[in-house]
Amino acid sequence: ETGVTQSPTHLIKTRGQQVTLRCSSQSGHNTVSWYQQALGQGPQFIFQYYREEENGRGNFPPRFSGLQFPNYSSELNVNALELDDSALYLCASSSYRDRGLNEQFFGPGTRLTVL
Amino acid sequence: AQTVTQSQPEMSVQEAETVTLSCTYDTSESNYYLFWYKQPPSRQMILVIRQEAYKQQNATENRFSVNFQKAAKSFSLKISDSQLGDTAMYFCAFMKPYGNNRLAFGKGNQVVVIP
């Protein structure tokens, strides 16, 4: 069974640039959630993708967008990068259920630094 | 929105001793899930233990156990026989059992196990 993978591991961007982060879900999972973890903080929910559509969004501006592909992998795109976007971005995959436990399995994260 | 509060940002414990981490949460839901996640320096978020709110029995996983007090909205984690590999950030998290099952995390507790 393949776990959740993310790429790249680290990257450095400058303010105003755009970035794309990638996530491959665990085998058998059809849902991907993205979280932002600022230094010294707990992860904050950005959004979730299920069946290639956004299925819930946290308190993040529209310049944070995403995609999910037919193989359930996902991308997180951030436009017009700001210094405060510097963080660890975590991807978590799960099997969607209308009700009940939807346990999420996390990837190792992508560390984004905005200069 | 659910809020999760963790105090005692950093705790040190001698190897083989016991440490307890506190977590409180705020919700109007009657059923939900609570989790403790461990995040070592490798950044991988690892599930330590989970508790379903409708189950009165406290969850136990080997050296890890919880004290779930539903009326007080309290969910503490006890690590017994601490090992050096337990050194990590520990996050308390809340999940509703429906919708997109987003996780709401606390700010975390740093645990350092001293040889």
Tab-separated table of C-alpha atoms in Angstrom:
chain	number	residue	atom	x	y	z
A	1	GLU	CA	0.000	0.000	0.000
A	2	THR	CA	1.489	3.332	-1.089
A	3	GLY	CA	1.226	6.209	1.370
A	4	VAL	CA	0.549	9.867	0.679
A	5	THR	CA	3.349	11.586	-1.187
A	6	GLN	CA	3.965	15.279	-1.790
A	7	SER	CA	6.262	17.213	-4.064
A	8	PRO	CA	8.407	19.152	-3.915
A	9	THR	CA	9.842	18.782	-0.418
A	10	HIS	CA	10.995	22.376	-0.230
A	11	LEU	CA	10.794	25.392	-2.445
A	12	ILE	CA	11.591	29.066	-2.305
A	13	LYS	CA	9.614	31.725	-4.133
A	14	THR	CA	9.518	35.488	-4.167
A	15	ARG	CA	6.578	37.693	-3.312
A	16	GLY	CA	4.064	37.997	-6.152
A	17	GLN	CA	5.005	34.703	-7.808
A	18	GLN	CA	2.758	31.700	-8.253
A	19	VAL	CA	3.355	28.188	-6.921
A	20	THR	CA	1.931	24.705	-7.500
A	21	LEU	CA	2.211	21.952	-4.909
A	22	ARG	CA	1.372	18.335	-5.686
A	23	CYS	CA	-0.070	15.462	-3.711
A	24	SER	CA	-0.632	11.805	-4.548
A	25	SER	CA	-3.259	10.176	-2.406
A	26	GLN	CA	-2.914	6.848	-0.655
A	27	SER	CA	-4.028	3.828	-2.650
A	28	GLY	CA	-7.806	3.355	-2.370
A	29	HIS	CA	-8.509	6.923	-1.226
A	30	ASN	CA	-10.692	9.292	-3.225
A	31	THR	CA	-10.540	12.493	-1.170
A	32	VAL	CA	-7.717	14.972	-0.631
A	33	SER	CA	-7.587	17.736	1.973
A	34	TRP	CA	-5.001	20.506	2.147
A	35	TYR	CA	-3.779	22.222	5.296
A	36	GLN	CA	-1.463	25.162	5.926
A	37	GLN	CA	0.780	24.974	8.973
A	38	ALA	CA	2.534	28.218	9.851
A	39	LEU	CA	5.616	28.033	12.040
A	40	GLY	CA	4.680	27.256	15.635
A	41	GLN	CA	1.002	26.759	14.827
A	42	GLY	CA	-1.375	23.888	14.234
A	43	PRO	CA	-2.480	23.063	10.693
A	44	GLN	CA	-5.339	25.126	9.247
A	45	PHE	CA	-7.804	23.588	6.779
A	46	ILE	CA	-7.577	25.156	3.316
A	47	PHE	CA	-9.985	23.005	1.280
A	48	GLN	CA	-10.943	19.481	0.339
A	49	TYR	CA	-11.427	17.847	-3.045
A	50	TYR	CA	-13.762	14.937	-3.713
A	51	ARG	CA	-14.791	13.655	-7.126
A	52	GLU	CA	-12.670	16.379	-8.712
A	53	GLU	CA	-14.686	19.155	-7.087
A	54	GLU	CA	-14.087	21.378	-4.086
A	55	ASN	CA	-15.950	19.953	-1.112
A	56	GLY	CA	-15.563	22.575	1.566
A	57	ARG	CA	-13.186	25.449	2.127
A	58	GLY	CA	-11.598	27.094	5.122
A	59	ASN	CA	-10.940	30.793	5.643
A	60	PHE	CA	-8.500	31.270	2.766
A	61	PRO	CA	-8.691	33.821	-0.073
A	62	PRO	CA	-9.502	32.850	-3.685
A	63	ARG	CA	-5.854	33.043	-4.686
A	64	PHE	CA	-5.609	29.623	-3.037
A	65	SER	CA	-7.089	27.178	-5.532
A	66	GLY	CA	-6.879	23.508	-6.261
A	67	LEU	CA	-7.500	20.655	-8.596
A	68	GLN	CA	-8.158	16.979	-8.270
A	69	PHE	CA	-7.434	14.589	-11.106
A	70	PRO	CA	-9.230	11.350	-12.126
A	71	ASN	CA	-6.537	9.329	-10.339
A	72	TYR	CA	-7.410	11.308	-7.159
A	73	SER	CA	-4.088	13.126	-7.009
A	74	SER	CA	-4.351	16.832	-6.326
A	75	GLU	CA	-2.652	20.188	-6.789
A	76	LEU	CA	-2.686	23.269	-4.608
A	77	ASN	CA	-2.062	26.526	-6.449
A	78	VAL	CA	-1.285	29.811	-4.753
A	79	ASN	CA	-1.203	33.015	-6.797
A	80	ALA	CA	0.305	36.377	-5.910
A	81	LEU	CA	2.390	34.925	-3.100
A	82	GLU	CA	2.668	36.928	0.100
A	83	LEU	CA	5.272	36.658	2.847
A	84	ASP	CA	2.644	35.180	5.190
A	85	ASP	CA	2.167	32.262	2.806
A	86	SER	CA	5.465	30.868	4.076
A	87	ALA	CA	4.443	27.642	5.791
A	88	LEU	CA	4.392	23.868	5.694
A	89	TYR	CA	1.626	22.667	3.389
A	90	LEU	CA	0.197	19.305	4.317
A	91	CYS	CA	-1.909	17.073	2.158
A	92	ALA	CA	-4.133	14.372	3.649
A	93	SER	CA	-6.048	11.670	1.826
A	94	SER	CA	-9.076	9.678	2.947
A	95	SER	CA	-12.027	7.630	1.740
A	96	TYR	CA	-15.114	9.803	1.688
A	97	ARG	CA	-18.103	8.897	3.846
A	98	ASP	CA	-21.298	10.910	4.228
A	99	ARG	CA	-21.303	10.117	7.913
A	100	GLY	CA	-18.877	8.481	10.272
A	101	LEU	CA	-15.144	8.483	10.643
A	102	ASN	CA	-13.255	9.827	7.665
A	103	GLU	CA	-9.742	9.204	8.905
A	104	GLN	CA	-7.151	11.292	7.158
A	105	PHE	CA	-3.633	10.114	6.349
A	106	PHE	CA	-1.027	12.811	5.973
A	107	GLY	CA	1.858	13.265	3.598
A	108	PRO	CA	5.265	14.601	4.664
A	109	GLY	CA	4.457	18.148	3.591
A	110	THR	CA	5.996	20.800	1.362
A	111	ARG	CA	7.916	23.616	3.034
A	112	LEU	CA	7.271	26.858	1.149
A	113	THR	CA	9.393	29.924	1.829
A	114	VAL	CA	8.358	33.259	0.325
A	115	LEU	CA	11.046	35.956	0.214
B	1	ALA	CA	-16.682	26.838	14.192
B	2	GLN	CA	-14.972	24.425	16.524
B	3	THR	CA	-12.012	25.682	18.532
B	4	VAL	CA	-9.357	23.514	20.106
B	5	THR	CA	-7.139	24.885	22.870
B	6	GLN	CA	-3.853	23.449	24.064
B	7	SER	CA	-1.863	25.075	26.836
B	8	GLN	CA	1.617	24.233	28.200
B	9	PRO	CA	3.407	24.820	24.904
B	10	GLU	CA	6.576	22.930	25.913
B	11	MET	CA	7.040	20.081	28.353
B	12	SER	CA	10.098	18.057	29.308
B	13	VAL	CA	9.948	14.553	30.736
B	14	GLN	CA	12.568	12.071	31.831
B	15	GLU	CA	12.814	8.848	29.908
B	16	ALA	CA	10.480	6.170	31.380
B	17	GLU	CA	8.390	8.787	33.177
B	18	THR	CA	4.804	9.836	32.437
B	19	VAL	CA	3.621	13.081	30.881
B	20	THR	CA	0.091	14.379	30.408
B	21	LEU	CA	-0.985	16.887	27.761
B	22	SER	CA	-4.182	18.930	28.088
B	23	CYS	CA	-6.709	19.809	25.440
B	24	THR	CA	-10.066	21.531	25.621
B	25	TYR	CA	-12.475	22.151	22.797
B	26	ASP	CA	-15.652	24.026	22.109
B	27	THR	CA	-18.532	22.558	20.134
B	28	SER	CA	-22.303	22.350	20.073
B	29	GLU	CA	-22.228	18.928	18.418
B	30	SER	CA	-23.286	15.851	20.357
B	31	ASN	CA	-21.234	13.405	18.354
B	32	TYR	CA	-17.749	13.978	17.008
B	33	TYR	CA	-14.245	12.545	16.934
B	34	LEU	CA	-11.169	13.665	18.806
B	35	PHE	CA	-7.603	12.852	17.899
B	36	TRP	CA	-4.070	13.259	19.112
B	37	TYR	CA	-1.482	13.550	16.357
B	38	LYS	CA	2.285	13.433	16.746
B	39	GLN	CA	4.567	15.499	14.501
B	40	PRO	CA	8.271	14.662	14.941
B	41	PRO	CA	11.025	16.776	13.372
B	42	SER	CA	10.492	14.820	10.141
B	43	ARG	CA	7.184	16.797	9.892
B	44	GLN	CA	5.077	13.701	9.143
B	45	MET	CA	1.774	13.984	10.999
B	46	ILE	CA	1.135	10.627	12.659
B	47	LEU	CA	-2.107	9.566	14.325
B	48	VAL	CA	-1.492	8.559	17.943
B	49	ILE	CA	-4.985	7.862	19.221
B	50	ARG	CA	-8.635	8.637	18.480
B	51	GLN	CA	-11.798	8.870	20.570
B	52	GLU	CA	-15.420	8.800	19.468
B	53	ALA	CA	-17.545	11.120	21.582
B	54	TYR	CA	-20.425	8.686	22.012
B	55	LYS	CA	-18.091	6.069	23.494
B	56	GLN	CA	-17.670	6.589	27.205
B	57	GLN	CA	-14.678	4.285	27.514
B	58	ASN	CA	-11.365	6.083	27.209
B	59	ALA	CA	-9.230	4.998	24.257
B	60	THR	CA	-5.875	3.300	24.826
B	61	GLU	CA	-3.104	2.496	22.385
B	62	ASN	CA	-0.138	0.793	24.035
B	63	ARG	CA	1.639	3.497	26.099
B	64	PHE	CA	-0.828	6.193	25.056
B	65	SER	CA	-4.172	6.735	26.750
B	66	VAL	CA	-6.708	9.523	26.936
B	67	ASN	CA	-8.958	10.977	29.596
B	68	PHE	CA	-12.104	12.083	27.792
B	69	GLN	CA	-14.473	14.240	29.809
B	70	LYS	CA	-17.360	15.061	27.478
B	71	ALA	CA	-19.260	17.361	29.814
B	72	ALA	CA	-16.124	19.371	30.502
B	73	LYS	CA	-15.092	19.225	26.822
B	74	SER	CA	-11.680	18.022	27.877
B	75	PHE	CA	-9.458	15.480	26.126
B	76	SER	CA	-6.044	14.886	27.684
B	77	LEU	CA	-3.309	12.538	26.492
B	78	LYS	CA	-1.133	10.529	28.821
B	79	ILE	CA	2.158	9.131	27.589
B	80	SER	CA	3.456	6.414	29.897
B	81	ASP	CA	7.003	5.038	30.004
B	82	SER	CA	8.222	7.907	27.794
B	83	GLN	CA	10.778	7.006	25.149
B	84	LEU	CA	13.237	9.186	23.262
B	85	GLY	CA	11.228	8.618	20.087
B	86	ASP	CA	8.252	10.318	21.715
B	87	THR	CA	10.001	13.680	21.330
B	88	ALA	CA	7.700	15.609	19.013
B	89	MET	CA	4.957	18.190	18.711
B	90	TYR	CA	1.589	16.801	19.766
B	91	PHE	CA	-1.602	18.214	18.321
B	92	CYS	CA	-5.121	17.740	19.567
B	93	ALA	CA	-7.726	17.760	16.787
B	94	PHE	CA	-11.514	17.737	16.416
B	95	MET	CA	-13.614	16.334	13.587
B	96	LYS	CA	-17.363	16.341	12.941
B	97	PRO	CA	-18.706	13.014	11.657
B	98	TYR	CA	-20.345	14.487	8.573
B	99	GLY	CA	-19.721	16.954	5.784
B	100	ASN	CA	-16.149	17.270	4.642
B	101	ASN	CA	-14.756	16.016	7.970
B	102	ARG	CA	-12.194	18.765	8.211
B	103	LEU	CA	-9.825	18.561	11.156
B	104	ALA	CA	-9.616	21.514	13.516
B	105	PHE	CA	-6.256	21.502	15.296
B	106	GLY	CA	-4.936	23.097	18.447
B	107	LYS	CA	-1.619	24.963	18.467
B	108	GLY	CA	0.300	21.971	19.745
B	109	ASN	CA	2.441	20.912	22.691
B	110	GLN	CA	6.161	20.324	22.328
B	111	VAL	CA	7.259	17.260	24.288
B	112	VAL	CA	10.956	16.665	24.872
B	113	VAL	CA	12.031	13.345	26.374
B	114	ILE	CA	15.308	13.633	28.251
B	115	PRO	CA	17.610	10.600	28.548
